[in-house]
Each structure stands twice: as structure tokens, then as C-alpha cells.
Amino acid sequence: MKKNYIKALAWIVAALSILSSCKKFLDVQPADKVLEQQLFSTKTGVKTVLNGLYLNLASNELYGDNLTLSTIEIFAQRYNIPSTHALTKIATYAYNDKPTIERLENIWTNSYSTILNINAFLENLDKYPGVLDTKTEKIYKGEAIAMRAFLHFDLLRLYGPRYSTADSTKQSLPYYQSSKSSINPLLPANAFIQKVIDDLNTSQNLLTEDEIITNGVNIPEINASVDFLKNNRNYRFNYYAVKGLKARVFLYRGDKVSALKYAKEVIDVTAKFPWTTSTNALSEKQNPDRAFTTEMMFGIMNTQLYERYLSLFDPGIADERILAPITSRINTVYENNENDYRFNLNWQIPTTGIKSYKTFYKYADVIDKTKPFRFTIPLLKISEAYLIAAESEPVVANGVGYLNTVRTNRGLPALAATININTELQKEYQKDFFGEGQLFYYYKRRNITSVLNGATTSGNIGVNYAVPMPQSEALYR
Amino acid sequence: MNFHMTLKNGRDARLYARILLKLKLTLIILTTVILQSSAASFAQITINEKSASLESILQKIRKQSGYDFFYSNTMLKNTKPVSINVKNASVEEVLKITFKDQPLTYTIDHKAIVLRYNLEAEPVKMQQKTIVGKVVDERDDAIPGASIRVKGMPAAPVAITDANGNFMISATEEQTLIITYIGYETQEIVLKDKKLPLTIKLKEKETVMKDVVITGTGINRKKDSFTGTTATYTGEELKAVSNNNVIQALKTVDPSFLLIENNLAGSNPNVMPVIEVRGKSSIPSATLRDQFGNDPNQPLFVLDGFPTSLQTIVDLDMNRVASVTVLKDAASTALYGAQASNGVVVIETIKPKPGELRFTYAQDFRLEIPDLTAYNMMNASEKLEFERLAGRYTSVSDLPAPQIQLEELYNKHLAAVKKGIDSYWLSDPLQNGYSTNSSINASGGDNSFTYNVGMNYRIGKGAMKGSGRDSYSGSVNLTYRKKAININNITYIRGNNTSESNYGSFANFVNANPYFIKTYNNPFLEETQSANGNKLVINNPLYNAMQPQYNNSKNIEVQNNLNVNYDISKAFRLNGALQITKGSSSDKNYKSPGMSDFLDIPVLRKGKYVDNRIENFQYQGNLMLTFYKTVKKHSFTANWRNTISENRNNAYGTIAEGFPEGSTGNPRFAYSYALNGAPSASSGIYRSLSSAVSANYSFDNRYLIDFVYRIDGSTAYGSNKQFSPYYSFGLGWNLHNETFIKNQSWINSLRLTGNVGVTGNQNFANISSVSIYNYNSNTNFNQFGQGVSLGLLGNPDLAPQKTRQISASLDFSLFNGRFVGYVNAYNKKTNPLIVPVDLPSSTGVFKYPYNIGSLTYKGMETKLTYFPIYNLAKNFTWNIALTASSFKSRYDGFGNILNSLNKLQENNKTLVRYIDGNSAEAIWAVKSLGIDPATGREVFLTKDGQQSFEYNAANIVNAGNTTPAVEGVISTGVRYKGFNFSVGFRYRLGGDVFNGALFNKVENISYTSIANNQDKRALYDRWKNPGDIAQFKGISQTSVTPISSRFVQQENSLSSETLNIGYTFDRQPWLKKMGLQSLMFNALANDFLFLSTIRQERGINYPFARTISFSLRASF
């Protein structure tokens, strides 16, 4: 009888030990998929996820095309889009027609899905601790939170209400700071923008040890390996990019005091983002840095950029598909001043004679394929900080001073302190951010309802700022 | 001498001898008178003996009289000793004394005395004594309730063993006892020379009897002591219904086993059937299934103790099937825990039997005749007239030129019609399909080692030319039995080769216009313009069929099942089993560059080759400890069963493009891989573990209690909820064992059972719970390297779907088994469901799997069988059987969360909605008030009761239900000696149908589809002139008709399921001469009749077929 008990006990022990190993048995790692746990258990894995976020930004749906080169600039009437053009529905603000509806849908869903990726990234850094050292983790988190603020802010600028008062309470968009799939409410615009600012504050605090503060942008040698934390910091949400972004956000909110404060903080380190040179703009014929990437505080690297160029701006593209302005319009924008680096460098009538009008060369490839500035689309340049300061400066003369710094660095003469600064600022926004997507937001912020019609040689067109919330969102709300 | 010899042959000869004797006696009587006198005068016999043996007396008589005696030695066995004292007596006198009280009598034939049994004296009775004994099973446990009777004495009383297995019966030493008990093999015991008391060991039956429930887990239960609702069918029973496959046969015999008719795929042999047992347990949604997942509403199939795929069951050789058990409710399925909520179908194949080498050969032949009666298409003149009325030849533009063009076109078509062109395209892609199945099986062995080797090959050709499915299998089954150990090993190899018809979709032929001449040469029948000025190209369906192409798949699987039983003691048994399967399949599809698919494609990309391969490896193991104990009236069984399984799948696929003209599809000749293509690859590992305890207690075989608890772990669950418990509890009452019913002779068995339990559904992708990242594809790098982004956000809190089922069942057998049947009722609630919910896109996720809502099925099913003739002695039975099933379903708890899914259904123009309080089988459409006689337009009813010409999706309401009020099969069967006949009809009453033929071929005929042939009703029944009362809208309206209740029709249908005539020859002398043991012929017809109250097209992409089949089985 006793033996039986021992036998039974042995069975139970064996059974329990089997049960304890069950959990392991059931944790399966599928070979054809990359699991969260695999990625967040190594430094390389975490880096790949973070880099994935930047790659998402550079996708065609977001800043690789829609929000820089095409859609957003068409909204700003940059190009000649007659009724025969394939994208006429965009230029006429037909938000419920194809292809506008699809593009707006894509911008929305891709922005928010990148935000989900950011939130999952942040949560997983906490969920799988100890993989990164503290400094790296802080910087990674800082970058991700800044990107979250950046995306939300641009969504607000595009889909949100016109921020006409200093603190608009109009219903805007949902703000997501967690990957939990709960549905966040539509916030009043002021609450939304406060969240953007909160995120940027958090980010700035996390980035205080950013190496850009000591080492600058730090462009690596050709063919040298690129260190995530040390090199090319202007392709990441660095400490100064966050400050520059803050200046942009505060100005959008109408808080000129704060805007000026942060603009100045960035202006103070202009040396880290040096102005482009006349040599680059006027003499360099083979490999000019047309996008002025030295001035860039933040930008993306889009490895598909030259494909985009070939399908959007290349002179070989048929009239009904090319994105190019009417020559007289572009001449007006640049006030017919060939000394302007931006005009001379980026706008030419093709020498092949294939087009009789000026086409856009800013994103054309260069001959030397090793140039570090290739594939770059700037999203925040030092010049914008100067323009923000100029607009925010309570003393007009000081403002004109900032404006003139930009003008002199573009090969233009300084203006007298008596000019209408807003008129001149608008001109500079039109000139400086061609193909960078900022002009439409400038118009919207400044409440400019009537702008030059891109499809006609003269006359204006009314801008429709009521960009609707896409169906994929509105239907389920 | 001949006579003597015959008697010596023993028992069987006795009857024969008796007949012979009668003949001889007649002869004897005629001559006796003369012989008697002479005999009497000669013999004077003197004998004085006390208690001498009869034989010695007979010897003396012979010596003294000179008479010869004829008898067999066995005849003297039961004779009594003789005491006799005679002097000079005649032979007759001496014989009279000698044979007084003897079981023998005699006749004198000349000088011969023939002895025979004295039948009138009933000598047997005189010899009877009381035989006592005990019946036990192989583990020496007593078997209570076994019946013992004397062979050849049908009228004699039958003894039943008591609770300790003891019995008492009276019989003579000469006789043989027959011991029977359900679930055990019948045994005959010759009493001669047996020591009393007897101990009779019964062997458990290898082949299944209907009264045993095989759960497939190794736990086999007597139906009498089980509270679960199950139904068991023998392989023979199923084969009498259909010799195609088990699925086809089960749908006829079991009311709860529903085969969902696939109107698109018709009788395509390569489309797997859709099966439901007691309704659905989840929302059908492809998004939650990964590549290797199953239909989430499909029951679990268990073959010889291991879960298996539907495909294996479809291809299973029916001649190998011993039994099929359908487990329906919680008590019977809870042992399968997480896999059980759709029911379980347990299939056992024939086990080897000890004995001499025995061959069985079976040959099945099946003819598939396409059924074209459902197609109601126009002929050439009707079609042209329809086109004219529909405005095909009336230009929408005001310009004269297009109108002239259209009129010319009309005249051209008219000329063709007048010439008599009326092409019937439907017959071109069709053939009379057939399938043959040859199956051979050899088995034998002794008690310790038995073997069975079998193989089959089936060739199947479908009703469409070029479509077919060939399958084959081979198996070696070895059993070794010694003392407490029983080892069984089965090795299988099986596979199939399938091919799809090069004619593509049958719809193309149904739709082909009859006024065109059939041609094989041109990809188009006509290139012209439609009434609205667009280019109209009419494809030639025959053209593509003639181009080189193939669409084949190959599948092969090797499997080994090992099963070991070890009897630790009388009370404990240990059982372990392991299955290992390795399989591979490949799909190859080639389209040659000449096909119309590639008309607008550059030359170097014309032609396409797709190659997909899947490798599969799987193991499943289980270990079970069984405890069994009977103490007086208490009987207790318990099982502890643990399982482990792993399933690995690897898939790899490539696409090649560009083939030289005329290429027959060897990928060697492809120019390149697909443009921007990459090989597709996926792999999956699925693991599961379970531990289950089941216990059964029965008191006096009257009150029964069942309990099962199982804990299941699998990779499919949320990572926070890896394990999930399931359970069931059942009670049963065997009323027939109660004293107050025992006396009612008309009740043979009456049992009431009920149970409740929770089971699960595991047919989901195994990664729904885990977040997955993908490498970005298009912009997949920057200066910092590569990046990944979220592909799927897992829900780690996702709980498995659970189905709570309450069932009750009444089983009865009345009037000596003449009226048998059952009535079951159930309530099956799946809560929560797993539903892919679309959230606002700002959440960044789509189709996020959620636990939400519930789905409830309430239903009843019954099967009643009555035997007007039930004469087992003459082997003559006639039965009439009825099955019926009825159920209702209901969604709950969704709230508004599924609005997105509903929106999607609306956009996709489907009839399905997920709305609380409504049925899962509801048809959703806007209510229609019919066609306005004045305008020919449809009038809709809005939700607030207004009439409107405008269609508005907001007015969509529940417009019907596809579930019939009641559905079942009525059948009757006659069996007389070896002859059997049966016929069965399926009836469906009161279900609604959305009539696709009306929707697509009577209305919704666009400018483009006007060029296709349409249903005749499009010409005859559509509104033409103001005032017409018509069912269908104006004939000239090419506008889109939305889904409305006008196309929802109530259907009552009657279809023939099966007709079977057969004859079995068993042990006939001529069979023996041929070396055969038995020979069976069967002829079957399936689906030869379909009657319905509505007319709708059946078989859209592949026609339905009527089948006639023949089976032959011989064993030798």
C-alpha cells in the first residue's frame, strides 16, 4: 500500500514538472515573422524599430511625396494643374473625389499608424528593460516622442480647424499616446496642441545629452559607417530640431512670445546648421546641394526620391502629369531675381528643349553619387527659425533684421525696416519652402483664403481649408 | 453403410439424416409385414443382465439373433444402463424392454435393426442439469447483464448474469451455450467435458457495435451508461447510402450533420465541403485565419484516435471504415476541449481480426451525370428578342451614325437566328464523369499477433472535362497482444492528385450567346459596340479551353500511429499513443501565352506559371490512465488523459512570367520571374497541450453521472491567457432498468440524459495574440540601415471563444426493438466570439481581433425508426425512418461595435449583417413592394412605412432566414435474406433563399452583360408596358437593381438523397466452391431528383451532377 503512495507521488511530481515546462513549449517563435520580443531583446533590434519609424516618415504616403512634393504643394497652388491634368481634383480641392480622397486617406492612416508604431516602440522599451544603456534609451525615447508630436501637429495643421484665435477650442483630432486600441476622443484644438507641446517638452528633456549639442550634425566620412547616435543628427529628431519645432508650434498657436524664445534658441546655434553658400548655389554646376541640407535641423532621407523626381518633375513627363508651374507665375514668386540662389539653382527651362517652361530641379539627382546630401528632403531648416523670429519679434525693425539675414544668405539685398513685414515674409515662405510642404500651412495659419491660382497666368483662387476627416475615421466615430 | 457414415458427420447431418430416414422408413413400412413374420419365427433370445450398458446388451442380441444393428457411437452416449431378464424371447420383445426409457428407438428392416433418436420422448429434458458459471472480461472483471442461452433452443429461457457476473442455466452436456454481451464478441461454449462452474471470458469487440460510444480518445463507453448525445453508424450502413465518401453518407443518416450546399462549386470534386454540426460557433471571417487555418465552423475529425484534416476524410476509402460516431454535445465532446465546439466526428477503421488469411476485395464505380435541368436559358430567337426589347439596338446618343451601326448589328444577328443558328453551349465543357475505386485488404493472424494490409486507388473524373481527383492509400496494421500488453501500429501512405477543368468557369458557357456559331479559333465571338457607345467585346469561352494549360495539385502524406495498452492491474490501465505525420503538397498552374488573359500584356510577359509548395510535419501524442472499479451496484470509471501536439507548416511559392508561344508549361522555358515579384514564403508552428480528467459513475446501471474537466494550452491564445479550462457535467437515468418499467414488456430501453458543458474553438490563426513586425518593403533602408514596422498589433488579452452547450436527450427502443429513436434538444451559446473589428483609422489598426458578442443556437433533432416487419429469424425487416432537425440562431452583445463590419457587408453587397437579436442565417435586404405597373420601377418600403422609388441602404431590414423551419430525411429500407433495398429523400421546409438567378440573370443586366445569355424570365416576366403587373422591373432598364426582398423567396424542396439496391451472398455452397466467403453487390443512385417550389440556378461555376454507382465486395 505504501508503495502505491510513493508511486502516486512520483506521478504527481512528474506531472507538475511537465506542466511547468508547458509554458515554454507554447511560446512559439514563427520563423516567417519578426516578433516584438525578438526585436526588443537586442540593441540592433531596437535600432531597427526606431529606424523603421523614420522610414515610415519617408514613405510616399507621408513626407516622401504627399506631404512635401506633391499633394500638399498642389493644395498651395504651387504648380500649373489645369483641368486636363491628372491631379486637377487635388488642385480644385475636390476632397471627396479621387485621387484627393485616397491621398487624404493615406496621409491620415499612415500618420496614425506611424504614431501607433511610436507608441508601441515606447511601451516596449519599458516592457523589455535593460537592453539599452540609459543615455541611449533617453535619446531614443526623446526622438520617438518628438516624432509623435511632429506627426500629430502636421495632422492638426492639415485636417484640424483653422487656428484663428490664440487658443482655439474647436473640435480637432484624437491624440494617441498609447498603443492600447481604445478610441481616443476628438480633442479641442487647444487641448490637442497642448499635448503636442507637452510631448515636445518631454522630448527636449530626454534629449539633453544629445551629442549634437557638443559635436554638431557630424556628417561622417564617405563610406564610413553611420552611427545612430553620433552622425547625421539632422536626419533624426535631435535636441535643436525639437526646439525649432516648438517655435513652429507656438507660432501656429499664436503664442509669439514662446515662438520667439525657441526660435532664438535655435538661431543661437546657427553655426551648427550653416547657411548655404553662393559657391554651392551659383558656381557648383555638377553636384549642387539644391535642398540646402546644411541648413537642415531635421529632414528625411528618402531612398526613392529620384524615382519620385522622375515621375513628378522630370521634363520628360507629359504635360498632363508633370508638376511644374506656369513660368510667369514662378518668375513672379522669385520676383524675376536670378540672383536668388533658390531661383537660379532650382528652376530652369530644360536644355533638351523638351519643355518650353521652367521645371523643378530641386530634387534632381547629382552626378556624384557619393554626396551625403542625396535623397534628402528637409522638413525643418534654420531659415524657418529666422522667419518665425521675424514674425514673432514685437519690434518690427528687429523682425526685419531676421528676415534680412535669410535674404542675404539667399543672394538677395536687405530690405528697409519700413517694409510690410508680413508681405515680405509670405514671399519668403513661397520661395524658401518649395517642395517642402510648408506653404499651405502658412496660408492656413495666416488665414489667407485667396491665393495665386497656379493654373492661370493671373488671378486668384479660393483655398478650401475644410479638409474632411477621412471616411475610415468618420464612419466609425 | 452410407447411412451410418452420414450420422457420424454429427449435428448438421442430423437434419439431413432425418429426411433420408423418412424416405427409407416409407420403403421399410411397405416391406415390413412379410419380414416381420419370418423374423419372429427364428430368433429365441435369453439375456439376464443388471445395469449393463446398452451396447453390451445390443451385442448379445446380435449374437443370439443374427440381426445387425445400425447406429453411431455418439447415439449411445446418453443411453441408460439396462436391466433385463428374458428367456427365449423374440427380438421384438427384447428390444421393447431394452429401449424402454432410452432416448433411442428402432426399426427392424429385414435382419437389420436401425437405431434412431426417440424424438417424442424428449430425452434431452431428462438429461438436463444446472450449469453454473461466471462471465468475465479480459481483465477478469465480472460482466453483469450478459445473456446466456442454449444454442438451437430459441424458446428456452435465457439467463442473465447478475452484478457479479454469475449465472445459472439448465442444459444438457450435449448442448452448447451462447454468451452475448454488447461490446463483446459472442462466444459459444460446448458444455461437453467442461468442469463446473464455468468461467467464460468475453473478448471486447474490435469492430464497433452501435451500443458503444467510441470517443476517439481511447475512452470507449457503453451507450447505456453514457450521458452524452452521440450517434454511431457502421461503415456498411454508410456505404449503403453513398459509396463516394463518409461526408456524403453522414449527411443523410444524421440530422445534425449539415452539409452546406455550395451553389457556386456544384459537384466539383476538388472543392472541400462546408460542414456544420448544430450550427455555427463563430463569425466566418477570413481575416482571422492564417494560411494553414481551418474553416472556423468545421467539426473536428478524429481518425483512429488522432485529429485529422477534412481532406483526409474526404479521400478516405469507405471500404476501410468500421464506424463513424458523431459527438454532438458537451458531455461527449468535452474531452476535446478547445477543439470541440463544432462537434467531433470520430472515424475508426477496420481493425485486423485473428483468423486465417482473409482477403477482401471491393470495387466501386460511380457515374456522374451533369444535371442541366436547373438552367433556364433563352434560345437564340428569345435572346435576340430580349436584346431588342432591352434596348441593345437603340442608341442612347442622338446622333444617327451609332443608331445605324446598331441596326446593322441587329440585322446581322437576326440573319443568324433566321438561318437557324441556336448554339447550345452548355454541353461543351461537360462529360459524364466517373470514378472507380479498387480496394483490397488482407488480414489474419493468431491471438497474439494480427495483421492487416490494405490499399486502394481511386480514379475520379468530374462532370466538367479535365477536372478530376485521384486518390490512393495504403496501410499496414499490426497488433501484438501478450498478457497485459497490447501494441498496435498502423502505417499509412496516402495522397491525391487533382486537376481543374481547362474550361474554367461553367458560368461562361451558361452565359454564352446562342446566336453565335461555336468556334475554337478566335478569342472573341464578336467585337462591337453597346447601346451607350462603349466598345463591347464578347469573349469566346471555348477559345481558352483549347490553349495549353494546367492547374494541378499533388498531395502525399506518410503517417504512423502507434498505440500501446498496458494493464497495470485489474483496475488500472495505461494507454499511450503517438502519431507522426509528414506530408507535402504542391500546386502548379500554367496559363499559356495565347490565352485571352494576356491580350494586353507585353510579349515577354505573356504566359504565367505559378508554383506553390507546402511541407507539413506533425506529431501528436497522448498518455492516458484509466481506472475502473465495480463494487456491487456501483460502477466507477475514471480517465486521466494528457495530449501534446505540434504542427509545422512551411509554404513556398514562386511565379514565373513570359513563355514562348505554344509552350506546354515547363517552367524551364519561362523568360523570368514575375515583374517586381518575390518568392512567397510562410511558415507556422502550432502547438497545443492538454490534460483532461473524465469520470463516470453509475449506480445499478440506473443512475449515471459523467464529469469531464480539461485544461487546454495552445499557441493560438493570447499570451496572457495561454491556458483555458473546459468542462462538462452530465446526468442520465436508465428508466428501463427501473422495476416499474422492467415489467412493461413493450419497453426495451428508455433513457433520459442531460448535460451541460463548455468547449472551445481553436480554428484561428496562431498569432492573433502577438505583435508582429515586418521589414519595410518599398523604402526599406536609409543611411542608418533597415527598419521594421508593426505588421499586426496583437491582442495579448484575447481569450479563446467558448461555447456553452446544454443538451437533453431521450433515447428509446419499444415493442421489441420495432420502434427506436431519439429526441435531442440543445442550447448552444458561444460567448465571447472573436470578431475582427475595424476601429477608427486613427487607432492605427485594422481588423483588430476582439472578444465581443455572442451567438446562440437553439434547436432540436430527432431520428425515429419504425419496423413494420421485424423478423430476425427469417432475416426479413422493413423499416421506415424519419430524421428532422430544426434550429434558430441569434446574435447578442455586439452593440454598435460591428457597424464597420456591417458597413463592409453593405459595400460588398452581401446579405449578411451582425446585429443583436437577429439570426446568423438572416438575409438582409430592403423591403420591396414590387414593381409599379405604371412605370416598371421597383417600389421600396422605407423603415417608417413610406413607399419610395429611391433605394436607401438605411432601409435594410431582416428580410428572411435561410434556415428551414425543419429539415431532414425520410427513408425506408427492406432487407430480406441477402436482399436489401433502401430509398431516402431530403425535405426542407420553410427556408428562405436569395434567388441569385433572378438577381443576376433576370435583372441587373447591364449594357455589357446584355450580350450574355440570360434567364428566360428576363424576356417573359419583366415589365414591358404601362399597366403590366410584373414581378420584374422594366425590360429596358439596365440600371443596377439593389438587393431587395423581391429576390428573397421561400423554398420548400424535396430531393432524393439515396436509392440503393443490393444483394449479399453469404456462405452459399456455390460461393465456397469459388473459394469465396461472401459476395456483395450494390447499386446506388444519388441526387437524381430535385424538386423545389422556386426556380433558381444551381451550380454556377460547376454544374451539379446526378450520380449512379455500383459496388462489389468479395471476401475470400
mmCIF file of C-alpha atoms in Angstrom, chain A residues 9-24, chain B residues 640 689:
data_model
loop_
_atom_site.group_PDB
_atom_site.id
_atom_site.type_symbol
_atom_site.label_atom_id
_atom_site.label_comp_id
_atom_site.label_asym_id
_atom_site.label_seq_id
_atom_site.Cartn_x
_atom_site.Cartn_y
_atom_site.Cartn_z
ATOM 1 C CA LEU A 9 3.583 10.854 -5.540
ATOM 2 C CA ALA A 10 6.146 10.199 -8.243
ATOM 3 C CA TRP A 11 3.429 10.577 -10.836
ATOM 4 C CA ILE A 12 2.295 13.877 -9.401
ATOM 5 C CA VAL A 13 5.823 15.265 -9.257
ATOM 6 C CA ALA A 14 6.429 14.201 -12.817
ATOM 7 C CA ALA A 15 3.158 15.753 -13.912
ATOM 8 C CA LEU A 16 3.929 19.047 -12.181
ATOM 9 C CA SER A 17 7.353 19.283 -13.749
ATOM 10 C CA ILE A 18 5.826 18.675 -17.139
ATOM 11 C CA LEU A 19 3.248 21.381 -16.523
ATOM 12 C CA SER A 20 5.897 23.920 -15.597
ATOM 13 C CA SER A 21 7.659 23.372 -18.896
ATOM 14 C CA CYS A 22 4.365 23.714 -20.770
ATOM 15 C CA LYS A 23 4.531 27.465 -20.902
ATOM 16 C CA LYS A 24 7.848 27.322 -22.664
ATOM 17 C CA TRP B 640 -6.749 10.969 -16.908
ATOM 18 C CA LEU B 689 -1.124 20.739 -24.727
#
